[in-house]
PDB file of C-alpha atoms in Angstrom:
ATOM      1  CA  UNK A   1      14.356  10.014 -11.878  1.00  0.00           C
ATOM      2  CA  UNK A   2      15.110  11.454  -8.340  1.00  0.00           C
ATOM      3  CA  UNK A   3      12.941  12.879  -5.998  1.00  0.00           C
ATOM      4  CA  UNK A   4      14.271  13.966  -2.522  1.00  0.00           C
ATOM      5  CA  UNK A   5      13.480  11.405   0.703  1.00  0.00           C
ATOM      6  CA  UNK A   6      12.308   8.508  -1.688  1.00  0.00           C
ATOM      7  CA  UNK A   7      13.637   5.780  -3.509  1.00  0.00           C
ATOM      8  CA  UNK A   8      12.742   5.139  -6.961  1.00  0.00           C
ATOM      9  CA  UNK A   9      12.479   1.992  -8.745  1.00  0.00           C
ATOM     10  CA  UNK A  10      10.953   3.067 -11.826  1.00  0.00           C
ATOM     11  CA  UNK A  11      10.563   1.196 -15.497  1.00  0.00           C
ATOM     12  CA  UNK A  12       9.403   3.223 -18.178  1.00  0.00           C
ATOM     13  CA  UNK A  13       7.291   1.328 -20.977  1.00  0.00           C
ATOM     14  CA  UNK A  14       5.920   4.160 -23.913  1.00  0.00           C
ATOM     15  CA  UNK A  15       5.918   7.752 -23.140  1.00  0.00           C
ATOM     16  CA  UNK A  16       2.165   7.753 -23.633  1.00  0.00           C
ATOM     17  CA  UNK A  17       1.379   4.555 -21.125  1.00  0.00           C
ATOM     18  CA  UNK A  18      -0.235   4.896 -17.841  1.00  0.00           C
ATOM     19  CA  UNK A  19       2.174   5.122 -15.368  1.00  0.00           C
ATOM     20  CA  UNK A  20       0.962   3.392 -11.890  1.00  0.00           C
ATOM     21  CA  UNK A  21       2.767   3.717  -8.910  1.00  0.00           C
ATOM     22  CA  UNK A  22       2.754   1.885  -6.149  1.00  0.00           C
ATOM     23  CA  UNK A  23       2.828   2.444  -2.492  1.00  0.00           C
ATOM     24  CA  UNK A  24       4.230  -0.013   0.322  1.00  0.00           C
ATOM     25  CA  UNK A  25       2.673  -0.330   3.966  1.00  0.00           C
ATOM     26  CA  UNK A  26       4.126  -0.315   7.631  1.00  0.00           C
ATOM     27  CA  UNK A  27       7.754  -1.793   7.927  1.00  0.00           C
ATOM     28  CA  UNK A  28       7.578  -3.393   4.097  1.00  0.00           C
ATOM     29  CA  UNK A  29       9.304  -1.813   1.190  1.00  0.00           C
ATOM     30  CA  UNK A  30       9.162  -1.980  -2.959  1.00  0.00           C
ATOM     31  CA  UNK A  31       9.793  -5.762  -3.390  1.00  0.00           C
ATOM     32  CA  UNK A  32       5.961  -6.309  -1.493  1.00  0.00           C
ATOM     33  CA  UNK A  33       4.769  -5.346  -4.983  1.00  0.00           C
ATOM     34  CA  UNK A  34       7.316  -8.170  -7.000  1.00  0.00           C
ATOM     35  CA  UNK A  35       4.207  -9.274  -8.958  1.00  0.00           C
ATOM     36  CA  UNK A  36       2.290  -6.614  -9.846  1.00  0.00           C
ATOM     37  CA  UNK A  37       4.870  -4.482 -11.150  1.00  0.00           C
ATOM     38  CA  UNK A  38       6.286  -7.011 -13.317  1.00  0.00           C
ATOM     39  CA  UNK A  39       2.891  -8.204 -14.379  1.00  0.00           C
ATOM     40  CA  UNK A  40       1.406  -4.424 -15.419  1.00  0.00           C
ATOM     41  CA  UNK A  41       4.739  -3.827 -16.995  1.00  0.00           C
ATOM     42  CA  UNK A  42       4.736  -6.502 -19.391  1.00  0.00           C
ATOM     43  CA  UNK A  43       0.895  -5.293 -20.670  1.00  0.00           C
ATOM     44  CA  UNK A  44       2.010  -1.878 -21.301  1.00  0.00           C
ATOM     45  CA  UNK A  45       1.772   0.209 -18.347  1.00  0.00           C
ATOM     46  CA  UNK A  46       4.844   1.841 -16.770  1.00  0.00           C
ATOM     47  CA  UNK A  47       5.333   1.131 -13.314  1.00  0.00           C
ATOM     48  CA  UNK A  48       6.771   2.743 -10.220  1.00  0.00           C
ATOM     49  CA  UNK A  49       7.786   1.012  -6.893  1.00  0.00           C
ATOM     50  CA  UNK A  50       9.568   3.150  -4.193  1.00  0.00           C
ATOM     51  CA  UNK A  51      10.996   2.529  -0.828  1.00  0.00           C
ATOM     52  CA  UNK A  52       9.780   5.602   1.635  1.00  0.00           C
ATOM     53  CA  UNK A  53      11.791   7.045   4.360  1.00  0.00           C
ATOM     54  CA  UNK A  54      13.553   4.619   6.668  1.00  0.00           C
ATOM     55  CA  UNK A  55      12.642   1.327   4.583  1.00  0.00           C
ATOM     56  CA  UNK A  56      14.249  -0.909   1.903  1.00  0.00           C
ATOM     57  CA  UNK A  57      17.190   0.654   0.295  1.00  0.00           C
ATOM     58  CA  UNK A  58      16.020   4.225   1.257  1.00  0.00           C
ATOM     59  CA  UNK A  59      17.686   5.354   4.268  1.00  0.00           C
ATOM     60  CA  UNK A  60      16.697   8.793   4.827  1.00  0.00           C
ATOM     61  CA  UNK A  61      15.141   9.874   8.307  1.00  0.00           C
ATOM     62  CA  UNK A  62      11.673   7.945   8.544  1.00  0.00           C
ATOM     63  CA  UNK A  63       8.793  10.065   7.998  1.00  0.00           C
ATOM     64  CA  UNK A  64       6.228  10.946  11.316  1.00  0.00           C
ATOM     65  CA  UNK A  65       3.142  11.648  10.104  1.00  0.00           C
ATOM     66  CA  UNK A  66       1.122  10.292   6.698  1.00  0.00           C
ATOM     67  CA  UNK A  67       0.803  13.906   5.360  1.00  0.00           C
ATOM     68  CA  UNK A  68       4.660  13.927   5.102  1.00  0.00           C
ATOM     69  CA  UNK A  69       4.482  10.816   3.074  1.00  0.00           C
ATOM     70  CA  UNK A  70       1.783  12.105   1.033  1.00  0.00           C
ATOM     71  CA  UNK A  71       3.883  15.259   0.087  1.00  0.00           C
ATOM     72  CA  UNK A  72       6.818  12.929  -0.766  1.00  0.00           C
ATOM     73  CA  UNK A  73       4.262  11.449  -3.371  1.00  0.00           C
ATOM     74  CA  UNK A  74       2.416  14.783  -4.420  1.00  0.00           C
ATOM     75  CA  UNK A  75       6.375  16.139  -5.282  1.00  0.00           C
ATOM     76  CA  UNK A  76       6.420  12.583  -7.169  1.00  0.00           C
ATOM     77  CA  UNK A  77       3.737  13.244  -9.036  1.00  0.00           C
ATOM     78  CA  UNK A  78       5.065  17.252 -10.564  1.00  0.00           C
ATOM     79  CA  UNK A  79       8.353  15.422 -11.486  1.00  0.00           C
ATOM     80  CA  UNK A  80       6.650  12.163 -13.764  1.00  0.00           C
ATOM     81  CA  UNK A  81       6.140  13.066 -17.772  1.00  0.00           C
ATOM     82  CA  UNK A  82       2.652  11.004 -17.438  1.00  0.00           C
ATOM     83  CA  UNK A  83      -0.707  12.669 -17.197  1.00  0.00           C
ATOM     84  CA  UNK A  84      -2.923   9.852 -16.904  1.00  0.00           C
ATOM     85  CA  UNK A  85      -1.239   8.521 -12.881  1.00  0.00           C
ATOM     86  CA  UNK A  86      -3.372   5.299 -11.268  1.00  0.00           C
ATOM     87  CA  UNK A  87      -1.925   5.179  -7.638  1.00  0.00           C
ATOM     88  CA  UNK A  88      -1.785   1.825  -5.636  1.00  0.00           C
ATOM     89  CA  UNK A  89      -1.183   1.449  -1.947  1.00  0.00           C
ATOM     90  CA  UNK A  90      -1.032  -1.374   0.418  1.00  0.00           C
ATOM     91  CA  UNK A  91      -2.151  -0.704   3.640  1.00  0.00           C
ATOM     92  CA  UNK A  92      -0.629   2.502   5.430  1.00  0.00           C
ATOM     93  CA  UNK A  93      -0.001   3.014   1.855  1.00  0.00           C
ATOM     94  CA  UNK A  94      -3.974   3.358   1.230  1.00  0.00           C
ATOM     95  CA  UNK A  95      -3.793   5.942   3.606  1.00  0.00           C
ATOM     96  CA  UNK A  96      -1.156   7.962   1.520  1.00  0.00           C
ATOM     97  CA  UNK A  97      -3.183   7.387  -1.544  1.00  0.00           C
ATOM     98  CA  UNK A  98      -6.404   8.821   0.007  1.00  0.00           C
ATOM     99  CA  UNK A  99      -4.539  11.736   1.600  1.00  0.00           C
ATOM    100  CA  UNK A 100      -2.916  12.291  -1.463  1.00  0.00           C
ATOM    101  CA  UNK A 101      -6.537  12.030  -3.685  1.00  0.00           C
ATOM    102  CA  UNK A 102      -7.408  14.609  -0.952  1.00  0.00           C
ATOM    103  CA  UNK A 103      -5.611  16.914  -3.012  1.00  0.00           C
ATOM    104  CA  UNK A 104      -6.470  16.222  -6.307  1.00  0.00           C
ATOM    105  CA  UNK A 105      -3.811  16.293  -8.302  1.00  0.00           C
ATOM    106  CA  UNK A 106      -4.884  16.998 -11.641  1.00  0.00           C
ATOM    107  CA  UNK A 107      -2.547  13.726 -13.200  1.00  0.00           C
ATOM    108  CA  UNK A 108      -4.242  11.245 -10.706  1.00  0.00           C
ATOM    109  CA  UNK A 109      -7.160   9.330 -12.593  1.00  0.00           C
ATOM    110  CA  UNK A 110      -7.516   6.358 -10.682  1.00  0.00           C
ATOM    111  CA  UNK A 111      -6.916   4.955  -6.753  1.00  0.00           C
ATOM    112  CA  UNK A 112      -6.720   1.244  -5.491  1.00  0.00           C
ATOM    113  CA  UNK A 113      -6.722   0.802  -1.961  1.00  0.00           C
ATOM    114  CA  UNK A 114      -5.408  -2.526  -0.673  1.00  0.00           C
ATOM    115  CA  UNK A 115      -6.088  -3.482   2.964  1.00  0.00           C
ATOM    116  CA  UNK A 116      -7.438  -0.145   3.691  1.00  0.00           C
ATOM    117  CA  UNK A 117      -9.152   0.731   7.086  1.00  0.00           C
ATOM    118  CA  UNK A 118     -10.839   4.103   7.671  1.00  0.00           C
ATOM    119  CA  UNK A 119     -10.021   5.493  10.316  1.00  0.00           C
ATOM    120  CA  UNK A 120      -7.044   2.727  10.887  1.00  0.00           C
ATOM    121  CA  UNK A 121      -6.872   2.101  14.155  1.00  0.00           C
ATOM    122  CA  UNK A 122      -3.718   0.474  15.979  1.00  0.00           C
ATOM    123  CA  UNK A 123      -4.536  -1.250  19.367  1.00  0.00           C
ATOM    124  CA  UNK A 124      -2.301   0.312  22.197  1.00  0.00           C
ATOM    125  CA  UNK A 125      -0.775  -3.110  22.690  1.00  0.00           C
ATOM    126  CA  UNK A 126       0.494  -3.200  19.503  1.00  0.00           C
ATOM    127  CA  UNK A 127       1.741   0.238  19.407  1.00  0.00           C
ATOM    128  CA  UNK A 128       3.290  -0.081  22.960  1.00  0.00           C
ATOM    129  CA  UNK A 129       5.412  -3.567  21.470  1.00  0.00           C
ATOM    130  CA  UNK A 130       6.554  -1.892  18.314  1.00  0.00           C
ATOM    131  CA  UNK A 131       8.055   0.610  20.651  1.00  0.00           C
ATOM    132  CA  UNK A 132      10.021  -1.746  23.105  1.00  0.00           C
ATOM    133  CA  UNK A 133      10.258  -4.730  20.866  1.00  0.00           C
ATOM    134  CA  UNK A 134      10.058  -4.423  17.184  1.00  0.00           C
ATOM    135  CA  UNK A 135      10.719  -7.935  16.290  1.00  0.00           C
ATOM    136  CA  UNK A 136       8.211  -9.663  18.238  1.00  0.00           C
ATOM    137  CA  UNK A 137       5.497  -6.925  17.198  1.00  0.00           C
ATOM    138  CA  UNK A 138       5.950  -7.830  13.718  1.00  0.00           C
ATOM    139  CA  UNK A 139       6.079 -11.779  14.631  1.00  0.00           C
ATOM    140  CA  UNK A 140       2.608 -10.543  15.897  1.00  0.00           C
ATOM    141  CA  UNK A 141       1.813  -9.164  13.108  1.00  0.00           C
ATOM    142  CA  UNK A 142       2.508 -11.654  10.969  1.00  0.00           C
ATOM    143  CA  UNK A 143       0.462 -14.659  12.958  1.00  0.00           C
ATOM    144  CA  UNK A 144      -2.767 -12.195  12.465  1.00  0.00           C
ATOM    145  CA  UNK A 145      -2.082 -11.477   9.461  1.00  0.00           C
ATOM    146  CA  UNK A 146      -1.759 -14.629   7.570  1.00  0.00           C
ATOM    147  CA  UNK A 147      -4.665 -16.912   7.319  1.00  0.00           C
ATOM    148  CA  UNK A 148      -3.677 -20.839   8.623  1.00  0.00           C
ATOM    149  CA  UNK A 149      -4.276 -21.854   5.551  1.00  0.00           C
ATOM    150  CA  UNK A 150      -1.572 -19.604   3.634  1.00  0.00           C
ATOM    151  CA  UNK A 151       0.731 -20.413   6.241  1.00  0.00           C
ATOM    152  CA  UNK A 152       0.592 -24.017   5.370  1.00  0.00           C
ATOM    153  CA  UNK A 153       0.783 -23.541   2.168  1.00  0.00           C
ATOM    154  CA  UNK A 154       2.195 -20.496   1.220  1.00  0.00           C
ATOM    155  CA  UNK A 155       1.012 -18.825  -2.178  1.00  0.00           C
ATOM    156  CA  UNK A 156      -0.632 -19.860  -5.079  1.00  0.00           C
ATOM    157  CA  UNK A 157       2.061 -19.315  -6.744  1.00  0.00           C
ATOM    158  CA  UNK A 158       5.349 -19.602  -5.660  1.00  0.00           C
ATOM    159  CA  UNK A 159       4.833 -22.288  -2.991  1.00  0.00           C
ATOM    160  CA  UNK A 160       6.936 -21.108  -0.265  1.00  0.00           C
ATOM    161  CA  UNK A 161       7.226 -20.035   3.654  1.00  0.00           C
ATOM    162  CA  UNK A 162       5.259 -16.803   2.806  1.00  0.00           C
ATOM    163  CA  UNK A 163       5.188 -15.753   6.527  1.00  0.00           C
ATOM    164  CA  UNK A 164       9.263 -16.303   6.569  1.00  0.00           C
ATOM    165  CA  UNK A 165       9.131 -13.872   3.488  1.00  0.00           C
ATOM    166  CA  UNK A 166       6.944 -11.316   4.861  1.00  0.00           C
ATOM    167  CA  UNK A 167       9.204 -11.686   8.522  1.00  0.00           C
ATOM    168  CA  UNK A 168      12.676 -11.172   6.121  1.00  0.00           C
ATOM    169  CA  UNK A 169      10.882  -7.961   4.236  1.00  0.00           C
ATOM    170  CA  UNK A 170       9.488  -6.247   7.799  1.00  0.00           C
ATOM    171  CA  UNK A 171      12.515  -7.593  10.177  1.00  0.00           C
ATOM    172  CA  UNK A 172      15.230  -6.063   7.340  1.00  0.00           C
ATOM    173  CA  UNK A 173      13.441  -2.115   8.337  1.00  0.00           C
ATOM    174  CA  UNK A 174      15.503  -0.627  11.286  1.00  0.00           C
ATOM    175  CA  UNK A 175      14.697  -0.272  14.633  1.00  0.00           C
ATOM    176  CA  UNK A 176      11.717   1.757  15.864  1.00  0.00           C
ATOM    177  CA  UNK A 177      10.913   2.389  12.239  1.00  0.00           C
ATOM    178  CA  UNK A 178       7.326   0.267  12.490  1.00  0.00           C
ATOM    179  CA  UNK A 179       6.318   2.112  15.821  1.00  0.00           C
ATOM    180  CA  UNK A 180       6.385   5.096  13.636  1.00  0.00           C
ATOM    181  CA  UNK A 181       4.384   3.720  11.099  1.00  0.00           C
ATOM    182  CA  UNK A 182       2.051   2.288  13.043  1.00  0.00           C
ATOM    183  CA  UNK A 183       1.369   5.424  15.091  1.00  0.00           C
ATOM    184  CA  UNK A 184       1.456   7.234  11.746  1.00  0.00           C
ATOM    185  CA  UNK A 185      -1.503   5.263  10.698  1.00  0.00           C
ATOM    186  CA  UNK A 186      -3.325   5.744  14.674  1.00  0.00           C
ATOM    187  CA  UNK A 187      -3.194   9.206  14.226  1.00  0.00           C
ATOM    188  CA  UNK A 188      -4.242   9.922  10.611  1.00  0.00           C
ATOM    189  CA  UNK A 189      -7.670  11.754   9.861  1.00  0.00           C
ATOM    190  CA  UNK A 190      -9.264  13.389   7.157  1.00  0.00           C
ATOM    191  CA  UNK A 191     -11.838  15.892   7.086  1.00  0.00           C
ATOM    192  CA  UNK A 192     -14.915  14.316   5.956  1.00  0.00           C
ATOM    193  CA  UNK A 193     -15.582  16.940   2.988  1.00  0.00           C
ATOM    194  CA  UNK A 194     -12.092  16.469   2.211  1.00  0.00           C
ATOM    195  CA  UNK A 195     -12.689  12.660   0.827  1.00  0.00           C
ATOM    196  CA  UNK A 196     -15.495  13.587  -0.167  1.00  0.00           C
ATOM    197  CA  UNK A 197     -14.139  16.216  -2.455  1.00  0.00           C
ATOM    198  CA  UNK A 198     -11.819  13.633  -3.880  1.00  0.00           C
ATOM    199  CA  UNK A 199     -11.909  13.073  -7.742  1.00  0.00           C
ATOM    200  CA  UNK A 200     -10.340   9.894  -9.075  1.00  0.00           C
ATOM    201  CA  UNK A 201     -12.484   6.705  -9.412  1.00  0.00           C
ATOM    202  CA  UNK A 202     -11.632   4.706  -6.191  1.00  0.00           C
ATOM    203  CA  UNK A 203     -11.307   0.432  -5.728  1.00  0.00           C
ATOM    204  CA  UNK A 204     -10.549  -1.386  -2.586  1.00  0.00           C
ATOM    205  CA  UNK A 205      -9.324  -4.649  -2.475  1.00  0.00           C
ATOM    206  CA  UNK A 206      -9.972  -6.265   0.931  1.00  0.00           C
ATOM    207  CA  UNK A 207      -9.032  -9.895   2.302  1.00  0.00           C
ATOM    208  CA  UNK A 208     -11.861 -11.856   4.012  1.00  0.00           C
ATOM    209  CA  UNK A 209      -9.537 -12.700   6.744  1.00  0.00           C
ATOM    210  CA  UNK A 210      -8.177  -9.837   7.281  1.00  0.00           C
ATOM    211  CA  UNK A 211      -7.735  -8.806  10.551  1.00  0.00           C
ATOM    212  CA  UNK A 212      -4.876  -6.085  10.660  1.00  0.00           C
ATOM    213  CA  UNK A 213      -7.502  -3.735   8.553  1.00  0.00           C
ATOM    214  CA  UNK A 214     -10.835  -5.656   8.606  1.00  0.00           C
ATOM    215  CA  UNK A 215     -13.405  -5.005   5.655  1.00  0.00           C
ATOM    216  CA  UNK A 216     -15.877  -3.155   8.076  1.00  0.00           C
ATOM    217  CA  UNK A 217     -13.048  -0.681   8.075  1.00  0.00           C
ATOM    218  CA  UNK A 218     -13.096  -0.880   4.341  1.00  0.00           C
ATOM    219  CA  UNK A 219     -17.090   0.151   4.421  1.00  0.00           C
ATOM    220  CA  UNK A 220     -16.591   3.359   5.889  1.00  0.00           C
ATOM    221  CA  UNK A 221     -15.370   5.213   3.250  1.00  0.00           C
ATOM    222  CA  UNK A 222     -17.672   3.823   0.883  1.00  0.00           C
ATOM    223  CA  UNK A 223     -20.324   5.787   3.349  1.00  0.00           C
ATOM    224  CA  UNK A 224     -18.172   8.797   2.344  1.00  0.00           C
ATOM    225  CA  UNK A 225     -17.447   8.292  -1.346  1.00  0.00           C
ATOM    226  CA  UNK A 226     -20.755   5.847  -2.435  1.00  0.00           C
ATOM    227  CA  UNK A 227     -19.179   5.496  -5.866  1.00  0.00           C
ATOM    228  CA  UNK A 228     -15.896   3.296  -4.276  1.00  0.00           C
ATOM    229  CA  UNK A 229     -16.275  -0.546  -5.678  1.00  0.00           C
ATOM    230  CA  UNK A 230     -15.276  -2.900  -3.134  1.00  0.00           C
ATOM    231  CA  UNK A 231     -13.644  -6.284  -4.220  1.00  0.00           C
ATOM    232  CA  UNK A 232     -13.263  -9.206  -1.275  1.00  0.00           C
ATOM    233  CA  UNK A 233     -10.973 -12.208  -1.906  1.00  0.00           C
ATOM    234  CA  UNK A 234     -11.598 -15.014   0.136  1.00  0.00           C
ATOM    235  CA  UNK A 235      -9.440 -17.007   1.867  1.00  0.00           C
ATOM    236  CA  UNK A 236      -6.765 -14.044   2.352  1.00  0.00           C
ATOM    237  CA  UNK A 237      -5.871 -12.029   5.556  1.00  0.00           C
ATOM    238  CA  UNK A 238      -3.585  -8.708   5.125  1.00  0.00           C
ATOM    239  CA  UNK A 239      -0.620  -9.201   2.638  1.00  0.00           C
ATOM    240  CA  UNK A 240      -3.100  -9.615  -0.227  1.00  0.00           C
ATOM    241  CA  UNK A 241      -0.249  -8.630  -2.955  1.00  0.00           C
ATOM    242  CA  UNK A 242       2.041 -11.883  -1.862  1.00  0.00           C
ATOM    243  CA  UNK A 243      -1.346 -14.248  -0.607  1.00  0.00           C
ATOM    244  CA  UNK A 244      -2.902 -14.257  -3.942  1.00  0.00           C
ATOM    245  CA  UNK A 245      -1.169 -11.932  -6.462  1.00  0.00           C
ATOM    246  CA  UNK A 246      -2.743 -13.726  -9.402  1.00  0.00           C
ATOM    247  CA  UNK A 247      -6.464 -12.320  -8.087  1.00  0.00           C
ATOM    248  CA  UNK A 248      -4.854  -9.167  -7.171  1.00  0.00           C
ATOM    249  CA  UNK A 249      -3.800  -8.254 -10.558  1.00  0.00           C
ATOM    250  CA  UNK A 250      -7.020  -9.487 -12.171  1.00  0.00           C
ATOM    251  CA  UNK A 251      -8.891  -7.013  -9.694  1.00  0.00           C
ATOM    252  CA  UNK A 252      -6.496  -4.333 -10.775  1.00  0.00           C
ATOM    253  CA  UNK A 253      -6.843  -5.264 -14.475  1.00  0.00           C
ATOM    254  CA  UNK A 254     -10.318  -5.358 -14.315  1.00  0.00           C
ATOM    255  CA  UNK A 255     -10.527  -1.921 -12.636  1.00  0.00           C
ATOM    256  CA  UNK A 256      -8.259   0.103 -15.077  1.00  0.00           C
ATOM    257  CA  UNK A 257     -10.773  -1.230 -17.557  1.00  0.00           C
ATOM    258  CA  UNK A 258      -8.324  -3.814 -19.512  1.00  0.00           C
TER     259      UNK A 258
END
């Protein structure tokens, strides 16, 4: 499967499973979802994982603005055989997934929102470092965005330097890349009757110790959209899919009703 601008990394299970697709955040790329799309393939779902403009393996021009992004994923959507589409995103991916619910596309039937903040707000300091020094903005990132606790430890399940991982995944994007992101993120907005015209049942998974997109953030589109279920798993800051993908899935499971 091609689509222009993005880079696919898709395994097809049967032609009638759910196909869920998944959606990376600021700097990261496909392998931030390692666990969930091997774990949702081997219970019968297909899976998609993709590497957007400018990250991973995809090295087309980096995208400006989240609405570009979103179209990138709307044209995704008209090319996939599957009519029954849950959509996952991680953080500025969250925001793709709501801009692209926005829409609604008649395929999409269900939207989980990982570290999601609305409006997402990037503080000027951070936006000002990704711009003259990428590398130390995303040693930044990391320190706020890993609890102590998972630094010591690493994950539940593979027992490693997890803030060495996330640093090899966001220092591997190219220069100025993240500032993009970031003020991608800063300047995204939806009209309120515009999420509150969106269709497909909505989750959000938050960390407790999150700080990078803080569960208050999380709360304000449940104000919008009342119906959204909010999940909170403690002991986890921002890079909930690597932290504690065992509780992750479960939440995901649970949601898709399986």
């Amino acid at each position: 499967m091609k689509v222009k601008n993005l880079k696919i990394f898709y395994k097809e299970n049967k032609r009638s499973s759910p196909l869920i697709i998944f959606i990376h955040g600021a700097a990261c790329d496909h392998t931030l979802w390692c666990y969930q799309s091997r774990y949702f393939f081997n219970i019968g779902y297909s899976t998609l994982t993709l590497d957007l403009p400018g990250h991973g393996l995809n090295y087309s021009k980096p995208s400006l603005r989240i609405a570009e992004m979103s179209s990138l994923i709307n044209n995704l959507l008209k090319k996939v055989i599957q009519n029954n589409i849950i959509l996952i995103g991680h953080s500025m991916g969250s925001l793709i997934c709501l801009d692209v619910a926005s829409s609604n596309p008649e395929k999409l039937k269900k939207v989980i929102l990982i570290g999601a903040s609305y409006p997402m707000n990037v503080s000027k300091d951070l936006l000002n470092k990704s711009k003259k020094n990428q590398e130390e903005a995303i040693n930044d990132m990391i320190q706020w965005s890993l609890p102590s606790n998972v630094k010591l430890s690493g994950s539940n399940l593979i027992g490693l330097d997890l803030a060495n991982l996330v640093s090899v995944i966001m220092n591997s994007t190219p220069s100025g890349v993240l500032h993009k992101d970031l003020k991608a993120c800063n300047n995204f907005s939806l009209k309120h009757e515009h999420i509150k015209s969106i269709k497909a049942l909505i989750t959000i998974i938050a960390g407790e110790k999150d700080i990078m997109t803080p569960i208050k953030g999380s709360k304000n589109l449940i104000e919008l959209l009342p119906s959204i279920t909010l999940n909170s798993i403690k002991e986890v800051g921002h890079f909930h899919t690597l932290e504690n993908p065992i509780e992750v899935n479960k939440i995901i499971r649970k949601s898709l009703g399986k």
